[in-house]
Amino acid sequence: MIWTPASLLLATVVLSSFPKLGFGGRLMAKLASRKLCADEECSYPISQAIALQDYSAPDCRFLSVQQGQVVFVYSKLVGRGRLFWGGSVQGEYYGSQPARLGYFPSSILREDHVLKPGKVEVKTDKWDFYCQ
């Protein structure tokens, strides 16, 4: 097959419309369709919590947590996923990369400090459950 500029453009457009095929990432099943956040962008932490026990992440949507670690909670899933909260674990070194966000069971945490109540209900989208 001879690749013309038009066929290369078409192939690029088609392949880029499938995010789970490109760049080593993949979409995972949604855990919930809505989440509670402190703001519309879920960019401000709701609370600071302490892990009461270890948790091993079953897949890339989740974060592994060790007992005693400080966790910042940025969102709380509602509906069928209400048992999971989203956030980051303090104390891990990420170099020049931003801290990794993921989900963990709310049952393994004790919220110690409410920073800003999670009162804004936001719709989740496919990127909330995208794994790199």
PDB file of C-alpha atoms in Angstrom:
ATOM      1  CA  MET A   1       0.000   0.000   0.000  1.00  0.00           C
ATOM      2  CA  ILE A   2       1.223   3.468  -0.862  1.00  0.00           C
ATOM      3  CA  TRP A   3       0.608   6.075   1.845  1.00  0.00           C
ATOM      4  CA  THR A   4      -0.544   9.406   0.436  1.00  0.00           C
ATOM      5  CA  PRO A   5      -0.771  12.509   2.627  1.00  0.00           C
ATOM      6  CA  ALA A   6      -4.578  12.121   2.653  1.00  0.00           C
ATOM      7  CA  SER A   7      -4.427   8.445   3.756  1.00  0.00           C
ATOM      8  CA  LEU A   8      -1.870   9.285   6.474  1.00  0.00           C
ATOM      9  CA  LEU A   9      -4.134  12.040   7.770  1.00  0.00           C
ATOM     10  CA  LEU A  10      -7.142   9.704   7.783  1.00  0.00           C
ATOM     11  CA  ALA A  11      -5.167   6.988   9.622  1.00  0.00           C
ATOM     12  CA  THR A  12      -4.006   9.532  12.229  1.00  0.00           C
ATOM     13  CA  VAL A  13      -7.550  10.785  12.800  1.00  0.00           C
ATOM     14  CA  VAL A  14      -8.951   7.266  13.117  1.00  0.00           C
ATOM     15  CA  LEU A  15      -6.227   6.060  15.502  1.00  0.00           C
ATOM     16  CA  SER A  16      -6.403   9.175  17.672  1.00  0.00           C
ATOM     17  CA  SER A  17     -10.128   8.604  18.213  1.00  0.00           C
ATOM     18  CA  PHE A  18      -9.246   5.408  20.138  1.00  0.00           C
ATOM     19  CA  PRO A  19      -7.397   6.642  23.235  1.00  0.00           C
ATOM     20  CA  LYS A  20      -7.032   3.150  24.650  1.00  0.00           C
ATOM     21  CA  LEU A  21      -4.929   2.146  21.651  1.00  0.00           C
ATOM     22  CA  GLY A  22      -2.406   4.946  21.716  1.00  0.00           C
ATOM     23  CA  PHE A  23       0.500   6.051  23.869  1.00  0.00           C
ATOM     24  CA  GLY A  24       0.449   3.030  26.182  1.00  0.00           C
ATOM     25  CA  GLY A  25      -2.655   4.151  28.088  1.00  0.00           C
ATOM     26  CA  ARG A  26      -6.060   2.548  28.355  1.00  0.00           C
ATOM     27  CA  LEU A  27      -9.569   3.358  29.419  1.00  0.00           C
ATOM     28  CA  MET A  28     -10.937   1.341  32.298  1.00  0.00           C
ATOM     29  CA  ALA A  29     -14.538   0.778  33.368  1.00  0.00           C
ATOM     30  CA  LYS A  30     -16.162   3.708  35.149  1.00  0.00           C
ATOM     31  CA  LEU A  31     -16.601   3.160  38.872  1.00  0.00           C
ATOM     32  CA  ALA A  32     -19.354   5.807  39.088  1.00  0.00           C
ATOM     33  CA  SER A  33     -21.002   8.427  36.912  1.00  0.00           C
ATOM     34  CA  ARG A  34     -20.828  11.234  39.520  1.00  0.00           C
ATOM     35  CA  LYS A  35     -18.497  12.437  42.265  1.00  0.00           C
ATOM     36  CA  LEU A  36     -18.515  14.977  45.070  1.00  0.00           C
ATOM     37  CA  CYS A  37     -15.738  17.566  45.022  1.00  0.00           C
ATOM     38  CA  ALA A  38     -14.771  20.757  46.834  1.00  0.00           C
ATOM     39  CA  ASP A  39     -14.894  22.740  43.560  1.00  0.00           C
ATOM     40  CA  GLU A  40     -16.053  22.298  39.965  1.00  0.00           C
ATOM     41  CA  GLU A  41     -12.613  21.086  38.791  1.00  0.00           C
ATOM     42  CA  CYS A  42     -11.989  18.776  41.770  1.00  0.00           C
ATOM     43  CA  SER A  43      -8.660  20.577  42.155  1.00  0.00           C
ATOM     44  CA  TYR A  44      -8.904  21.401  45.865  1.00  0.00           C
ATOM     45  CA  PRO A  45      -8.646  18.644  48.492  1.00  0.00           C
ATOM     46  CA  ILE A  46     -11.778  17.897  50.495  1.00  0.00           C
ATOM     47  CA  SER A  47      -9.930  16.404  53.416  1.00  0.00           C
ATOM     48  CA  GLN A  48      -6.789  14.922  54.834  1.00  0.00           C
ATOM     49  CA  ALA A  49      -7.016  11.339  56.086  1.00  0.00           C
ATOM     50  CA  ILE A  50      -4.874   8.636  57.646  1.00  0.00           C
ATOM     51  CA  ALA A  51      -4.753   5.087  56.275  1.00  0.00           C
ATOM     52  CA  LEU A  52      -5.906   2.611  58.918  1.00  0.00           C
ATOM     53  CA  GLN A  53      -4.591  -0.420  57.026  1.00  0.00           C
ATOM     54  CA  ASP A  54      -2.634  -1.410  53.932  1.00  0.00           C
ATOM     55  CA  TYR A  55      -4.387  -1.551  50.568  1.00  0.00           C
ATOM     56  CA  SER A  56      -2.954  -3.063  47.372  1.00  0.00           C
ATOM     57  CA  ALA A  57      -4.251  -1.499  44.175  1.00  0.00           C
ATOM     58  CA  PRO A  58      -5.989  -4.110  41.959  1.00  0.00           C
ATOM     59  CA  ASP A  59      -5.385  -2.082  38.768  1.00  0.00           C
ATOM     60  CA  CYS A  60      -4.079   1.266  37.564  1.00  0.00           C
ATOM     61  CA  ARG A  61      -7.217   3.226  38.553  1.00  0.00           C
ATOM     62  CA  PHE A  62      -6.366   2.696  42.200  1.00  0.00           C
ATOM     63  CA  LEU A  63      -3.512   3.692  44.512  1.00  0.00           C
ATOM     64  CA  SER A  64      -1.760   1.374  46.916  1.00  0.00           C
ATOM     65  CA  VAL A  65      -1.814   2.766  50.441  1.00  0.00           C
ATOM     66  CA  GLN A  66       0.169   1.763  53.496  1.00  0.00           C
ATOM     67  CA  GLN A  67      -1.102   1.938  57.061  1.00  0.00           C
ATOM     68  CA  GLY A  68      -0.264   5.300  58.611  1.00  0.00           C
ATOM     69  CA  GLN A  69       0.175   7.188  55.322  1.00  0.00           C
ATOM     70  CA  VAL A  70      -1.425  10.598  54.923  1.00  0.00           C
ATOM     71  CA  VAL A  71      -3.934  10.686  52.069  1.00  0.00           C
ATOM     72  CA  PHE A  72      -5.423  13.801  50.473  1.00  0.00           C
ATOM     73  CA  VAL A  73      -9.012  13.197  49.342  1.00  0.00           C
ATOM     74  CA  TYR A  74     -10.033  15.186  46.246  1.00  0.00           C
ATOM     75  CA  SER A  75     -13.287  13.433  45.358  1.00  0.00           C
ATOM     76  CA  LYS A  76     -15.838  11.003  46.726  1.00  0.00           C
ATOM     77  CA  LEU A  77     -17.650   8.836  44.205  1.00  0.00           C
ATOM     78  CA  VAL A  78     -21.438   8.738  44.526  1.00  0.00           C
ATOM     79  CA  GLY A  79     -23.996   6.153  43.475  1.00  0.00           C
ATOM     80  CA  ARG A  80     -22.753   2.644  42.799  1.00  0.00           C
ATOM     81  CA  GLY A  81     -19.110   3.682  43.367  1.00  0.00           C
ATOM     82  CA  ARG A  82     -19.725   5.457  46.672  1.00  0.00           C
ATOM     83  CA  LEU A  83     -17.352   3.140  48.537  1.00  0.00           C
ATOM     84  CA  PHE A  84     -14.366   4.731  46.770  1.00  0.00           C
ATOM     85  CA  TRP A  85     -12.686   8.079  47.191  1.00  0.00           C
ATOM     86  CA  GLY A  86     -10.124   9.655  44.882  1.00  0.00           C
ATOM     87  CA  GLY A  87      -6.943  11.411  45.881  1.00  0.00           C
ATOM     88  CA  SER A  88      -3.203  11.170  46.350  1.00  0.00           C
ATOM     89  CA  VAL A  89      -0.871   9.673  48.915  1.00  0.00           C
ATOM     90  CA  GLN A  90       1.518  12.037  50.668  1.00  0.00           C
ATOM     91  CA  GLY A  91       5.133  11.101  51.091  1.00  0.00           C
ATOM     92  CA  GLU A  92       5.810   9.444  47.736  1.00  0.00           C
ATOM     93  CA  TYR A  93       8.531  11.003  45.608  1.00  0.00           C
ATOM     94  CA  TYR A  94       7.504  11.775  42.021  1.00  0.00           C
ATOM     95  CA  GLY A  95      10.508  13.775  40.822  1.00  0.00           C
ATOM     96  CA  SER A  96       9.436  16.389  38.308  1.00  0.00           C
ATOM     97  CA  GLN A  97       6.109  14.646  37.660  1.00  0.00           C
ATOM     98  CA  PRO A  98       2.892  15.626  39.451  1.00  0.00           C
ATOM     99  CA  ALA A  99       1.639  13.395  42.250  1.00  0.00           C
ATOM    100  CA  ARG A 100      -0.332  10.410  41.022  1.00  0.00           C
ATOM    101  CA  LEU A 101      -4.084  10.444  41.610  1.00  0.00           C
ATOM    102  CA  GLY A 102      -6.148   7.312  42.072  1.00  0.00           C
ATOM    103  CA  TYR A 103      -8.939   5.647  44.009  1.00  0.00           C
ATOM    104  CA  PHE A 104      -8.963   3.729  47.274  1.00  0.00           C
ATOM    105  CA  PRO A 105     -11.705   2.316  49.518  1.00  0.00           C
ATOM    106  CA  SER A 106     -13.115   4.869  51.935  1.00  0.00           C
ATOM    107  CA  SER A 107     -13.285   2.144  54.593  1.00  0.00           C
ATOM    108  CA  ILE A 108      -9.499   2.069  55.026  1.00  0.00           C
ATOM    109  CA  LEU A 109      -9.285   5.779  55.870  1.00  0.00           C
ATOM    110  CA  ARG A 110     -10.009   7.982  58.857  1.00  0.00           C
ATOM    111  CA  GLU A 111     -10.652  11.587  57.862  1.00  0.00           C
ATOM    112  CA  ASP A 112      -8.732  13.776  60.288  1.00  0.00           C
ATOM    113  CA  HIS A 113      -9.148  17.243  58.808  1.00  0.00           C
ATOM    114  CA  VAL A 114     -11.907  18.544  56.560  1.00  0.00           C
ATOM    115  CA  LEU A 115     -10.220  21.164  54.406  1.00  0.00           C
ATOM    116  CA  LYS A 116     -13.176  22.184  52.261  1.00  0.00           C
ATOM    117  CA  PRO A 117     -16.445  20.199  52.293  1.00  0.00           C
ATOM    118  CA  GLY A 118     -17.222  18.145  49.190  1.00  0.00           C
ATOM    119  CA  LYS A 119     -20.537  19.723  48.241  1.00  0.00           C
ATOM    120  CA  VAL A 120     -20.164  20.129  44.477  1.00  0.00           C
ATOM    121  CA  GLU A 121     -21.521  17.156  42.515  1.00  0.00           C
ATOM    122  CA  VAL A 122     -19.614  16.704  39.260  1.00  0.00           C
ATOM    123  CA  LYS A 123     -20.152  14.248  36.424  1.00  0.00           C
ATOM    124  CA  THR A 124     -17.269  11.820  35.926  1.00  0.00           C
ATOM    125  CA  ASP A 125     -15.876  11.363  32.456  1.00  0.00           C
ATOM    126  CA  LYS A 126     -13.788   8.703  30.749  1.00  0.00           C
ATOM    127  CA  TRP A 127     -10.525  10.448  31.731  1.00  0.00           C
ATOM    128  CA  ASP A 128     -11.304   9.912  35.425  1.00  0.00           C
ATOM    129  CA  PHE A 129     -10.615   6.218  34.791  1.00  0.00           C
ATOM    130  CA  TYR A 130      -7.806   6.445  32.243  1.00  0.00           C
ATOM    131  CA  CYS A 131      -4.658   4.515  33.064  1.00  0.00           C
ATOM    132  CA  GLN A 132      -1.174   5.365  31.856  1.00  0.00           C
TER     133      GLN A 132
END
